[in-house]
PDB file of C-alpha atoms and ligand atoms in Angstrom:
ATOM      1  CA  MET A 189      -0.764  -4.468  19.974  1.00  0.00           C
ATOM      2  CA  SER A 190      -3.033  -2.498  22.295  1.00  0.00           C
ATOM      3  CA  SER A 191      -5.074  -4.850  24.504  1.00  0.00           C
ATOM      4  CA  ASN A 192      -8.381  -3.000  24.110  1.00  0.00           C
ATOM      5  CA  LEU A 193      -8.340  -3.468  20.368  1.00  0.00           C
ATOM      6  CA  PRO A 194      -9.649  -6.541  18.614  1.00  0.00           C
ATOM      7  CA  THR A 195      -6.811  -8.124  16.663  1.00  0.00           C
ATOM      8  CA  SER A 196      -6.526  -6.982  13.101  1.00  0.00           C
ATOM      9  CA  ASP A 197      -7.386 -10.513  11.936  1.00  0.00           C
ATOM     10  CA  SER A 198     -10.348 -10.889  14.320  1.00  0.00           C
ATOM     11  CA  SER A 199     -13.500 -12.552  13.041  1.00  0.00           C
ATOM     12  CA  SER A 200     -15.604  -9.404  13.510  1.00  0.00           C
ATOM     13  CA  ASP A 201     -13.258  -7.630  11.146  1.00  0.00           C
ATOM     14  CA  VAL A 202     -13.512 -10.433   8.627  1.00  0.00           C
ATOM     15  CA  THR A 203     -17.309 -10.686   8.752  1.00  0.00           C
ATOM     16  CA  ARG A 204     -17.630  -6.966   8.158  1.00  0.00           C
ATOM     17  CA  ALA A 205     -15.106  -7.115   5.358  1.00  0.00           C
ATOM     18  CA  PRO A 206     -16.343  -6.610   1.853  1.00  0.00           C
ATOM     19  CA  SER A 207     -17.287  -9.581  -0.219  1.00  0.00           C
ATOM     20  CA  SER A 208     -14.535 -10.153  -2.717  1.00  0.00           C
ATOM     21  CA  SER A 209     -16.955  -9.401  -5.561  1.00  0.00           C
ATOM     22  CA  ARG A 210     -17.158  -5.810  -4.298  1.00  0.00           C
ATOM     23  CA  TYR A 211     -13.509  -5.397  -5.236  1.00  0.00           C
ATOM     24  CA  HIS A 212     -13.200  -7.810  -8.079  1.00  0.00           C
ATOM     25  CA  ALA A 213     -13.451  -5.977 -11.345  1.00  0.00           C
ATOM     26  CA  SER A 214     -11.536  -7.019 -14.379  1.00  0.00           C
ATOM     27  CA  ASP A 215     -10.429  -3.478 -15.178  1.00  0.00           C
ATOM     28  CA  PHE A 216      -9.770  -2.210 -11.614  1.00  0.00           C
ATOM     29  CA  LEU A 217      -6.147  -2.627 -10.503  1.00  0.00           C
ATOM     30  CA  LEU A 218      -5.374  -3.027  -6.802  1.00  0.00           C
ATOM     31  CA  LEU A 219      -1.636  -2.545  -6.267  1.00  0.00           C
ATOM     32  CA  ILE A 220       0.074  -2.968  -2.906  1.00  0.00           C
ATOM     33  CA  LEU A 221       3.477  -1.324  -2.502  1.00  0.00           C
ATOM     34  CA  SER A 222       5.474  -2.351   0.565  1.00  0.00           C
ATOM     35  CA  SER A 223       9.054  -1.952   1.700  1.00  0.00           C
ATOM     36  CA  PRO A 224      11.124  -1.410   4.801  1.00  0.00           C
ATOM     37  CA  SER A 225      10.894   2.231   5.841  1.00  0.00           C
ATOM     38  CA  GLY A 226      13.310   4.384   3.838  1.00  0.00           C
ATOM     39  CA  ALA A 227      13.575   2.108   0.787  1.00  0.00           C
ATOM     40  CA  GLY A 228      11.749   4.660  -1.362  1.00  0.00           C
ATOM     41  CA  LYS A 229       8.066   3.736  -1.431  1.00  0.00           C
ATOM     42  CA  THR A 230       6.829   7.295  -1.049  1.00  0.00           C
ATOM     43  CA  THR A 231       9.224   8.602  -3.700  1.00  0.00           C
ATOM     44  CA  LEU A 232       8.104   5.942  -6.188  1.00  0.00           C
ATOM     45  CA  THR A 233       4.422   6.340  -5.335  1.00  0.00           C
ATOM     46  CA  ARG A 234       4.569  10.085  -6.042  1.00  0.00           C
ATOM     47  CA  LYS A 235       6.069   9.339  -9.468  1.00  0.00           C
ATOM     48  CA  LEU A 236       3.370   6.755 -10.154  1.00  0.00           C
ATOM     49  CA  GLU A 237       0.674   9.283  -9.322  1.00  0.00           C
ATOM     50  CA  THR A 238       2.034  11.605 -12.005  1.00  0.00           C
ATOM     51  CA  SER A 239       2.369   8.885 -14.650  1.00  0.00           C
ATOM     52  CA  PHE A 240      -0.888   7.087 -13.890  1.00  0.00           C
ATOM     53  CA  PRO A 241      -3.513   9.741 -13.106  1.00  0.00           C
ATOM     54  CA  ASP A 242      -6.174   7.044 -13.395  1.00  0.00           C
ATOM     55  CA  LEU A 243      -4.717   5.254 -10.325  1.00  0.00           C
ATOM     56  CA  ARG A 244      -5.764   6.659  -6.964  1.00  0.00           C
ATOM     57  CA  PHE A 245      -3.442   6.655  -3.964  1.00  0.00           C
ATOM     58  CA  SER A 246      -5.151   5.151  -0.920  1.00  0.00           C
ATOM     59  CA  VAL A 247      -4.898   7.620   1.972  1.00  0.00           C
ATOM     60  CA  SER A 248      -4.496   5.628   5.190  1.00  0.00           C
ATOM     61  CA  HIS A 249      -5.482   6.562   8.695  1.00  0.00           C
ATOM     62  CA  THR A 250      -2.642   6.759  11.194  1.00  0.00           C
ATOM     63  CA  THR A 251      -1.983   7.701  14.802  1.00  0.00           C
ATOM     64  CA  ARG A 252       1.546   8.857  13.836  1.00  0.00           C
ATOM     65  CA  LYS A 253       2.210  12.584  14.131  1.00  0.00           C
ATOM     66  CA  PRO A 254       2.471  14.411  10.780  1.00  0.00           C
ATOM     67  CA  ARG A 255       5.968  15.129   9.418  1.00  0.00           C
ATOM     68  CA  ALA A 256       6.764  18.735   8.493  1.00  0.00           C
ATOM     69  CA  ASN A 257       5.857  18.364   4.807  1.00  0.00           C
ATOM     70  CA  GLU A 258       2.794  16.164   5.285  1.00  0.00           C
ATOM     71  CA  VAL A 259      -0.747  17.337   4.663  1.00  0.00           C
ATOM     72  CA  SER A 260      -3.755  15.799   6.395  1.00  0.00           C
ATOM     73  CA  GLY A 261      -6.105  14.184   3.882  1.00  0.00           C
ATOM     74  CA  ARG A 262      -3.372  14.012   1.218  1.00  0.00           C
ATOM     75  CA  ASP A 263      -0.622  11.965   2.895  1.00  0.00           C
ATOM     76  CA  TYR A 264      -2.656  10.446   5.726  1.00  0.00           C
ATOM     77  CA  HIS A 265      -5.828  10.971   7.686  1.00  0.00           C
ATOM     78  CA  PHE A 266      -4.130  11.803  10.997  1.00  0.00           C
ATOM     79  CA  THR A 267      -6.167  10.649  13.985  1.00  0.00           C
ATOM     80  CA  ASP A 268      -5.631   9.960  17.653  1.00  0.00           C
ATOM     81  CA  ARG A 269      -5.638   6.476  19.180  1.00  0.00           C
ATOM     82  CA  THR A 270      -9.159   6.779  20.606  1.00  0.00           C
ATOM     83  CA  GLN A 271     -10.615   7.715  17.242  1.00  0.00           C
ATOM     84  CA  PHE A 272      -8.634   4.970  15.507  1.00  0.00           C
ATOM     85  CA  GLU A 273      -9.818   2.362  18.023  1.00  0.00           C
ATOM     86  CA  ARG A 274     -13.409   3.468  17.485  1.00  0.00           C
ATOM     87  CA  LEU A 275     -13.009   2.980  13.715  1.00  0.00           C
ATOM     88  CA  VAL A 276     -11.564  -0.511  14.307  1.00  0.00           C
ATOM     89  CA  ALA A 277     -14.521  -1.403  16.544  1.00  0.00           C
ATOM     90  CA  ASP A 278     -16.922  -0.094  13.873  1.00  0.00           C
ATOM     91  CA  GLY A 279     -15.339  -2.385  11.252  1.00  0.00           C
ATOM     92  CA  ALA A 280     -14.279   0.631   9.190  1.00  0.00           C
ATOM     93  CA  PHE A 281     -10.959  -0.871   8.018  1.00  0.00           C
ATOM     94  CA  LEU A 282     -10.189  -3.374   5.293  1.00  0.00           C
ATOM     95  CA  GLU A 283      -6.911  -3.896   7.157  1.00  0.00           C
ATOM     96  CA  TRP A 284      -4.963  -2.255   9.953  1.00  0.00           C
ATOM     97  CA  ALA A 285      -1.750  -2.930  11.834  1.00  0.00           C
ATOM     98  CA  GLU A 286       0.661  -1.537  14.362  1.00  0.00           C
ATOM     99  CA  VAL A 287       3.878  -0.428  12.659  1.00  0.00           C
ATOM    100  CA  HIS A 288       6.821   1.186  14.462  1.00  0.00           C
ATOM    101  CA  GLY A 289       4.609   1.817  17.509  1.00  0.00           C
ATOM    102  CA  ASN A 290       1.819   3.611  15.609  1.00  0.00           C
ATOM    103  CA  LEU A 291      -1.474   2.345  14.210  1.00  0.00           C
ATOM    104  CA  TYR A 292      -2.127   2.462  10.472  1.00  0.00           C
ATOM    105  CA  GLY A 293      -5.211   1.336   8.558  1.00  0.00           C
ATOM    106  CA  THR A 294      -6.902   1.322   5.151  1.00  0.00           C
ATOM    107  CA  SER A 295     -10.554   2.306   5.418  1.00  0.00           C
ATOM    108  CA  LEU A 296     -13.214   0.590   3.342  1.00  0.00           C
ATOM    109  CA  SER A 297     -14.636   4.002   2.427  1.00  0.00           C
ATOM    110  CA  GLU A 298     -11.327   4.938   0.812  1.00  0.00           C
ATOM    111  CA  ILE A 299     -11.819   2.082  -1.660  1.00  0.00           C
ATOM    112  CA  ASP A 300     -15.505   2.883  -2.172  1.00  0.00           C
ATOM    113  CA  ARG A 301     -14.582   6.471  -3.029  1.00  0.00           C
ATOM    114  CA  ALA A 302     -12.073   5.278  -5.624  1.00  0.00           C
ATOM    115  CA  ARG A 303     -14.584   2.870  -7.152  1.00  0.00           C
ATOM    116  CA  GLU A 304     -17.098   5.692  -7.447  1.00  0.00           C
ATOM    117  CA  THR A 305     -14.656   8.179  -9.008  1.00  0.00           C
ATOM    118  CA  PRO A 306     -15.275   8.468 -12.747  1.00  0.00           C
ATOM    119  CA  GLY A 307     -12.193   7.466 -14.743  1.00  0.00           C
ATOM    120  CA  CYS A 308     -10.477   5.807 -11.774  1.00  0.00           C
ATOM    121  CA  ARG A 309      -9.052   2.459 -12.885  1.00  0.00           C
ATOM    122  CA  GLY A 310      -7.313   1.295  -9.749  1.00  0.00           C
ATOM    123  CA  MET A 311      -5.647   2.034  -6.438  1.00  0.00           C
ATOM    124  CA  ILE A 312      -2.182   2.043  -4.917  1.00  0.00           C
ATOM    125  CA  PHE A 313      -1.836   0.972  -1.277  1.00  0.00           C
ATOM    126  CA  ASP A 314       1.361   2.002   0.521  1.00  0.00           C
ATOM    127  CA  ILE A 315       1.088  -0.429   3.433  1.00  0.00           C
ATOM    128  CA  ASP A 316       3.293  -2.780   5.432  1.00  0.00           C
ATOM    129  CA  TYR A 317       3.517  -6.573   5.060  1.00  0.00           C
ATOM    130  CA  GLN A 318       0.948  -7.192   7.830  1.00  0.00           C
ATOM    131  CA  GLY A 319      -1.613  -5.141   5.925  1.00  0.00           C
ATOM    132  CA  ALA A 320      -0.605  -6.820   2.652  1.00  0.00           C
ATOM    133  CA  ARG A 321      -1.234 -10.213   4.243  1.00  0.00           C
ATOM    134  CA  GLN A 322      -4.688  -9.149   5.492  1.00  0.00           C
ATOM    135  CA  ILE A 323      -5.763  -7.706   2.135  1.00  0.00           C
ATOM    136  CA  ARG A 324      -4.491 -10.780   0.294  1.00  0.00           C
ATOM    137  CA  ALA A 325      -6.646 -12.989   2.520  1.00  0.00           C
ATOM    138  CA  LYS A 326      -9.759 -10.958   1.670  1.00  0.00           C
ATOM    139  CA  VAL A 327      -9.262  -9.774  -1.895  1.00  0.00           C
ATOM    140  CA  PRO A 328      -8.101 -12.387  -4.384  1.00  0.00           C
ATOM    141  CA  ASP A 329      -7.239 -10.177  -7.333  1.00  0.00           C
ATOM    142  CA  ILE A 330      -4.447  -8.081  -5.879  1.00  0.00           C
ATOM    143  CA  THR A 331      -0.921  -7.310  -7.081  1.00  0.00           C
ATOM    144  CA  GLY A 332       1.802  -7.080  -4.433  1.00  0.00           C
ATOM    145  CA  VAL A 333       5.139  -5.337  -5.024  1.00  0.00           C
ATOM    146  CA  PHE A 334       7.910  -5.250  -2.426  1.00  0.00           C
ATOM    147  CA  ILE A 335      10.607  -2.609  -2.808  1.00  0.00           C
ATOM    148  CA  LEU A 336      14.121  -3.506  -1.684  1.00  0.00           C
ATOM    149  CA  PRO A 337      16.998  -1.120  -0.989  1.00  0.00           C
ATOM    150  CA  PRO A 338      20.223  -1.962  -2.851  1.00  0.00           C
ATOM    151  CA  SER A 339      21.993  -2.550   0.501  1.00  0.00           C
ATOM    152  CA  MET A 340      21.414  -2.127   4.236  1.00  0.00           C
ATOM    153  CA  GLU A 341      24.080   0.612   4.326  1.00  0.00           C
ATOM    154  CA  GLU A 342      22.142   2.603   1.723  1.00  0.00           C
ATOM    155  CA  LEU A 343      18.898   2.015   3.643  1.00  0.00           C
ATOM    156  CA  VAL A 344      20.277   3.601   6.804  1.00  0.00           C
ATOM    157  CA  ARG A 345      21.759   6.464   4.738  1.00  0.00           C
ATOM    158  CA  ARG A 346      18.317   7.174   3.284  1.00  0.00           C
ATOM    159  CA  LEU A 347      16.629   6.984   6.671  1.00  0.00           C
ATOM    160  CA  ARG A 348      19.101   9.536   8.034  1.00  0.00           C
ATOM    161  CA  GLY A 349      18.941  11.646   4.861  1.00  0.00           C
ATOM    162  CA  ARG A 350      15.205  12.111   5.270  1.00  0.00           C
ATOM    163  CA  ALA A 351      16.122  14.436   8.148  1.00  0.00           C
ATOM    164  CA  SER A 352      12.556  14.533   9.408  1.00  0.00           C
ATOM    165  CA  GLU A 353      13.227  11.958  12.109  1.00  0.00           C
ATOM    166  CA  THR A 354      15.309  11.737  15.238  1.00  0.00           C
ATOM    167  CA  GLU A 355      18.250   9.325  15.418  1.00  0.00           C
ATOM    168  CA  GLU A 356      16.178   7.203  17.820  1.00  0.00           C
ATOM    169  CA  VAL A 357      13.383   6.805  15.232  1.00  0.00           C
ATOM    170  CA  VAL A 358      15.962   6.034  12.518  1.00  0.00           C
ATOM    171  CA  GLN A 359      17.497   3.307  14.715  1.00  0.00           C
ATOM    172  CA  ARG A 360      14.074   1.817  15.519  1.00  0.00           C
ATOM    173  CA  ARG A 361      13.044   1.702  11.852  1.00  0.00           C
ATOM    174  CA  PHE A 362      16.377   0.253  10.779  1.00  0.00           C
ATOM    175  CA  ALA A 363      16.208  -2.428  13.490  1.00  0.00           C
ATOM    176  CA  VAL A 364      12.890  -3.786  12.143  1.00  0.00           C
ATOM    177  CA  ALA A 365      13.916  -3.603   8.459  1.00  0.00           C
ATOM    178  CA  THR A 366      15.267  -7.167   8.430  1.00  0.00           C
ATOM    179  CA  GLY A 367      12.010  -8.453   9.914  1.00  0.00           C
ATOM    180  CA  GLU A 368      10.108  -6.687   7.132  1.00  0.00           C
ATOM    181  CA  ILE A 369      12.381  -7.961   4.337  1.00  0.00           C
ATOM    182  CA  GLU A 370      11.854 -11.503   5.698  1.00  0.00           C
ATOM    183  CA  HIS A 371       8.259 -11.272   4.422  1.00  0.00           C
ATOM    184  CA  TYR A 372       9.197 -10.668   0.787  1.00  0.00           C
ATOM    185  CA  ALA A 373       7.547 -13.967  -0.221  1.00  0.00           C
ATOM    186  CA  LEU A 374       4.085 -12.440   0.407  1.00  0.00           C
ATOM    187  CA  PHE A 375       4.577 -10.371  -2.757  1.00  0.00           C
ATOM    188  CA  ASP A 376       4.389 -11.077  -6.494  1.00  0.00           C
ATOM    189  CA  TYR A 377       7.214  -8.752  -7.562  1.00  0.00           C
ATOM    190  CA  LEU A 378      10.455  -7.481  -6.005  1.00  0.00           C
ATOM    191  CA  VAL A 379      11.758  -4.127  -7.237  1.00  0.00           C
ATOM    192  CA  VAL A 380      15.249  -2.933  -6.219  1.00  0.00           C
ATOM    193  CA  ASN A 381      15.325   0.825  -5.720  1.00  0.00           C
ATOM    194  CA  ASP A 382      18.951   1.584  -6.530  1.00  0.00           C
ATOM    195  CA  LYS A 383      18.583   4.193  -9.263  1.00  0.00           C
ATOM    196  CA  VAL A 384      15.165   5.718  -8.786  1.00  0.00           C
ATOM    197  CA  ASP A 385      14.429   6.026 -12.527  1.00  0.00           C
ATOM    198  CA  GLU A 386      15.217   2.361 -13.144  1.00  0.00           C
ATOM    199  CA  ALA A 387      13.094   1.255 -10.184  1.00  0.00           C
ATOM    200  CA  PHE A 388      10.284   3.407 -11.486  1.00  0.00           C
ATOM    201  CA  ASP A 389      10.571   1.854 -14.972  1.00  0.00           C
ATOM    202  CA  GLU A 390      10.235  -1.598 -13.404  1.00  0.00           C
ATOM    203  CA  LEU A 391       7.176  -0.517 -11.443  1.00  0.00           C
ATOM    204  CA  ARG A 392       5.600   1.021 -14.508  1.00  0.00           C
ATOM    205  CA  SER A 393       6.222  -2.188 -16.468  1.00  0.00           C
ATOM    206  CA  ILE A 394       4.554  -4.230 -13.734  1.00  0.00           C
ATOM    207  CA  ILE A 395       1.428  -2.076 -13.923  1.00  0.00           C
ATOM    208  CA  VAL A 396       1.320  -2.224 -17.708  1.00  0.00           C
ATOM    209  CA  ALA A 397       1.794  -6.021 -17.624  1.00  0.00           C
ATOM    210  CA  GLN A 398      -0.876  -6.483 -14.964  1.00  0.00           C
ATOM    211  CA  ARG A 399      -3.307  -4.474 -17.069  1.00  0.00           C
ATOM    212  CA  SER A 400      -2.648  -6.736 -20.025  1.00  0.00           C
ATOM    213  CA  ARG A 401      -3.374  -9.970 -18.165  1.00  0.00           C
ATOM    214  CA  ARG A 402      -5.679 -12.372 -19.941  1.00  0.00           C
ATOM    215  CA  GLU A 403      -8.284 -12.202 -17.156  1.00  0.00           C
ATOM    216  CA  ARG A 404      -8.574  -8.435 -17.590  1.00  0.00           C
ATOM    217  CA  ARG A 405      -8.682  -8.504 -21.393  1.00  0.00           C
ATOM    218  CA  ALA A 406     -10.911 -11.580 -21.705  1.00  0.00           C
ATOM    219  CA  PRO A 407     -14.179  -9.561 -21.689  1.00  0.00           C
ATOM    220  CA  LEU A 408     -12.910  -7.578 -24.690  1.00  0.00           C
ATOM    221  CA  ALA A 409     -11.877 -10.742 -26.526  1.00  0.00           C
ATOM    222  CA  GLU A 410     -15.295 -12.258 -25.817  1.00  0.00           C
ATOM    223  CA  ALA A 411     -17.074  -9.089 -26.985  1.00  0.00           C
ATOM    224  CA  LEU A 412     -15.059  -9.132 -30.216  1.00  0.00           C
ATOM    225  CA  LEU A 413     -16.046 -12.737 -30.756  1.00  0.00           C
ATOM    226  CA  ARG A 414     -19.700 -11.940 -30.154  1.00  0.00           C
ATOM    227  CA  SER A 415     -19.688  -8.974 -32.531  1.00  0.00           C
ATOM    228  CA  GLY A 416     -17.786 -11.047 -35.097  1.00  0.00           C
ATOM    229  CA  ARG A 417     -20.745 -13.414 -35.449  1.00  0.00           C
ATOM    230  CA  LEU A 418     -23.110 -12.169 -38.125  1.00  0.00           C
TER     231      LEU A 418
HETATM  232  P1  ADP B 171       9.757   5.226   2.316  1.00  0.00           P
HETATM  233  O1  ADP B 171       8.475   5.868   1.850  1.00  0.00           O
HETATM  234  O2  ADP B 171       9.929   3.839   1.790  1.00  0.00           O
HETATM  235  O3  ADP B 171       9.965   5.320   3.792  1.00  0.00           O
HETATM  236  P2  ADP B 171      11.071   7.514   1.002  1.00  0.00           P
HETATM  237  O4  ADP B 171      10.472   7.537  -0.364  1.00  0.00           O
HETATM  238  O5  ADP B 171      10.597   8.539   2.004  1.00  0.00           O
HETATM  239  O6  ADP B 171      10.985   6.041   1.655  1.00  0.00           O
HETATM  240  O7  ADP B 171      12.650   7.621   0.799  1.00  0.00           O
HETATM  241  C1  ADP B 171      13.548   7.745   1.897  1.00  0.00           C
HETATM  242  C2  ADP B 171      14.646   8.765   1.516  1.00  0.00           C
HETATM  243  O8  ADP B 171      15.454   8.187   0.489  1.00  0.00           O
HETATM  244  C3  ADP B 171      14.110  10.077   0.971  1.00  0.00           C
HETATM  245  O9  ADP B 171      14.928  11.125   1.440  1.00  0.00           O
HETATM  246  C4  ADP B 171      14.232   9.915  -0.548  1.00  0.00           C
HETATM  247  O10 ADP B 171      14.400  11.149  -1.196  1.00  0.00           O
HETATM  248  C5  ADP B 171      15.466   9.034  -0.677  1.00  0.00           C
HETATM  249  N1  ADP B 171      15.446   8.131  -1.848  1.00  0.00           N
HETATM  250  C6  ADP B 171      14.398   7.413  -2.335  1.00  0.00           C
HETATM  251  N2  ADP B 171      14.782   6.671  -3.409  1.00  0.00           N
HETATM  252  C7  ADP B 171      16.096   6.935  -3.607  1.00  0.00           C
HETATM  253  C8  ADP B 171      17.077   6.465  -4.566  1.00  0.00           C
HETATM  254  N3  ADP B 171      16.795   5.576  -5.525  1.00  0.00           N
HETATM  255  N4  ADP B 171      18.340   6.937  -4.441  1.00  0.00           N
HETATM  256  C9  ADP B 171      18.666   7.829  -3.458  1.00  0.00           C
HETATM  257  N5  ADP B 171      17.796   8.322  -2.540  1.00  0.00           N
HETATM  258  C10 ADP B 171      16.535   7.871  -2.602  1.00  0.00           C
HETATM  259  P1  5GP B 172       5.429   6.058   7.557  1.00  0.00           P
HETATM  260  O1  5GP B 172       5.189   6.366   9.004  1.00  0.00           O
HETATM  261  O2  5GP B 172       6.902   6.071   7.194  1.00  0.00           O
HETATM  262  O3  5GP B 172       4.603   6.904   6.626  1.00  0.00           O
HETATM  263  O4  5GP B 172       4.931   4.558   7.322  1.00  0.00           O
HETATM  264  C1  5GP B 172       5.416   3.540   8.151  1.00  0.00           C
HETATM  265  C2  5GP B 172       4.951   2.205   7.627  1.00  0.00           C
HETATM  266  O5  5GP B 172       3.524   2.093   7.757  1.00  0.00           O
HETATM  267  C3  5GP B 172       5.268   1.962   6.153  1.00  0.00           C
HETATM  268  O6  5GP B 172       5.797   0.629   6.046  1.00  0.00           O
HETATM  269  C4  5GP B 172       3.920   2.051   5.479  1.00  0.00           C
HETATM  270  O7  5GP B 172       3.860   1.251   4.325  1.00  0.00           O
HETATM  271  C5  5GP B 172       3.015   1.515   6.568  1.00  0.00           C
HETATM  272  N1  5GP B 172       1.621   1.921   6.378  1.00  0.00           N
HETATM  273  C6  5GP B 172       1.148   3.123   5.941  1.00  0.00           C
HETATM  274  N2  5GP B 172      -0.185   3.103   5.868  1.00  0.00           N
HETATM  275  C7  5GP B 172      -0.574   1.854   6.230  1.00  0.00           C
HETATM  276  C8  5GP B 172      -1.850   1.211   6.324  1.00  0.00           C
HETATM  277  O8  5GP B 172      -2.909   1.770   6.065  1.00  0.00           O
HETATM  278  N3  5GP B 172      -1.849  -0.082   6.761  1.00  0.00           N
HETATM  279  C9  5GP B 172      -0.697  -0.757   7.067  1.00  0.00           C
HETATM  280  N4  5GP B 172      -0.819  -2.032   7.439  1.00  0.00           N
HETATM  281  N5  5GP B 172       0.507  -0.180   6.972  1.00  0.00           N
HETATM  282  C10 5GP B 172       0.573   1.103   6.565  1.00  0.00           C
END
């Protein structure tokens, strides 16, 4: 990690973090999706966006260079290191981490925007395990899903098949995949992305189940009880 940056778990970051009540809402779903690079997070997230228009995709900041098909503001807010470091110093991120040699972070304003969007009932965060760990420490009511490839051979095939990266980048991402999979226990659900439609069905079921949790439906049950009293 760059030496002129406070660590992503530094106390200044924590004190500027939102109070958990800011993010705790019984009907607002916060879903973290993580995986080793190439396992299919982006593919699955795009499908989720179509099926759940009331969930908003969190657009992270990154110092990585855009890939050919990526659009600034849609896929990422692309920034340089100096700008990113300034945002860290200003306490602008709920979490941030260095991944594959680049900085990535989720800004607090991204979540505020979602909370203020009429009809928005939750957010999807495509972030790595370090970010998942930081958000978990700050926001209690969060659902974590880790996506696994069916095999390491298939993972490397997908990394190469993406064709937007050099062989050196593919090798670097593959080399850290084991270290990322080691953190699977930080998550509530593990989805295996073998057949994309089946993986998507599992993801969809997780969202539907999370939305039906007693804690989320309790206010309705209580309201029914209240209105049932004559
Ligand atoms: P990530 O966002 O996790 O890095 P991507 O969604 O970019 O991964 O997927 C990496 C590559 O693998 C892409 O070329 C994508 O089209 C392909 N891919 C994703 N899921 C599957 C799947 N279930 N079967 C075959 N190829 C897949
Ligand atoms: P990519 O460069 O392939 O888009 O993403 C590389 C990795 O960075 C992925 O594991 C992705 O989940 C992670 N990532 C993307 N945005 C964020 C973020 O805001 N915070 C953290 N901690 N990781 C992120």
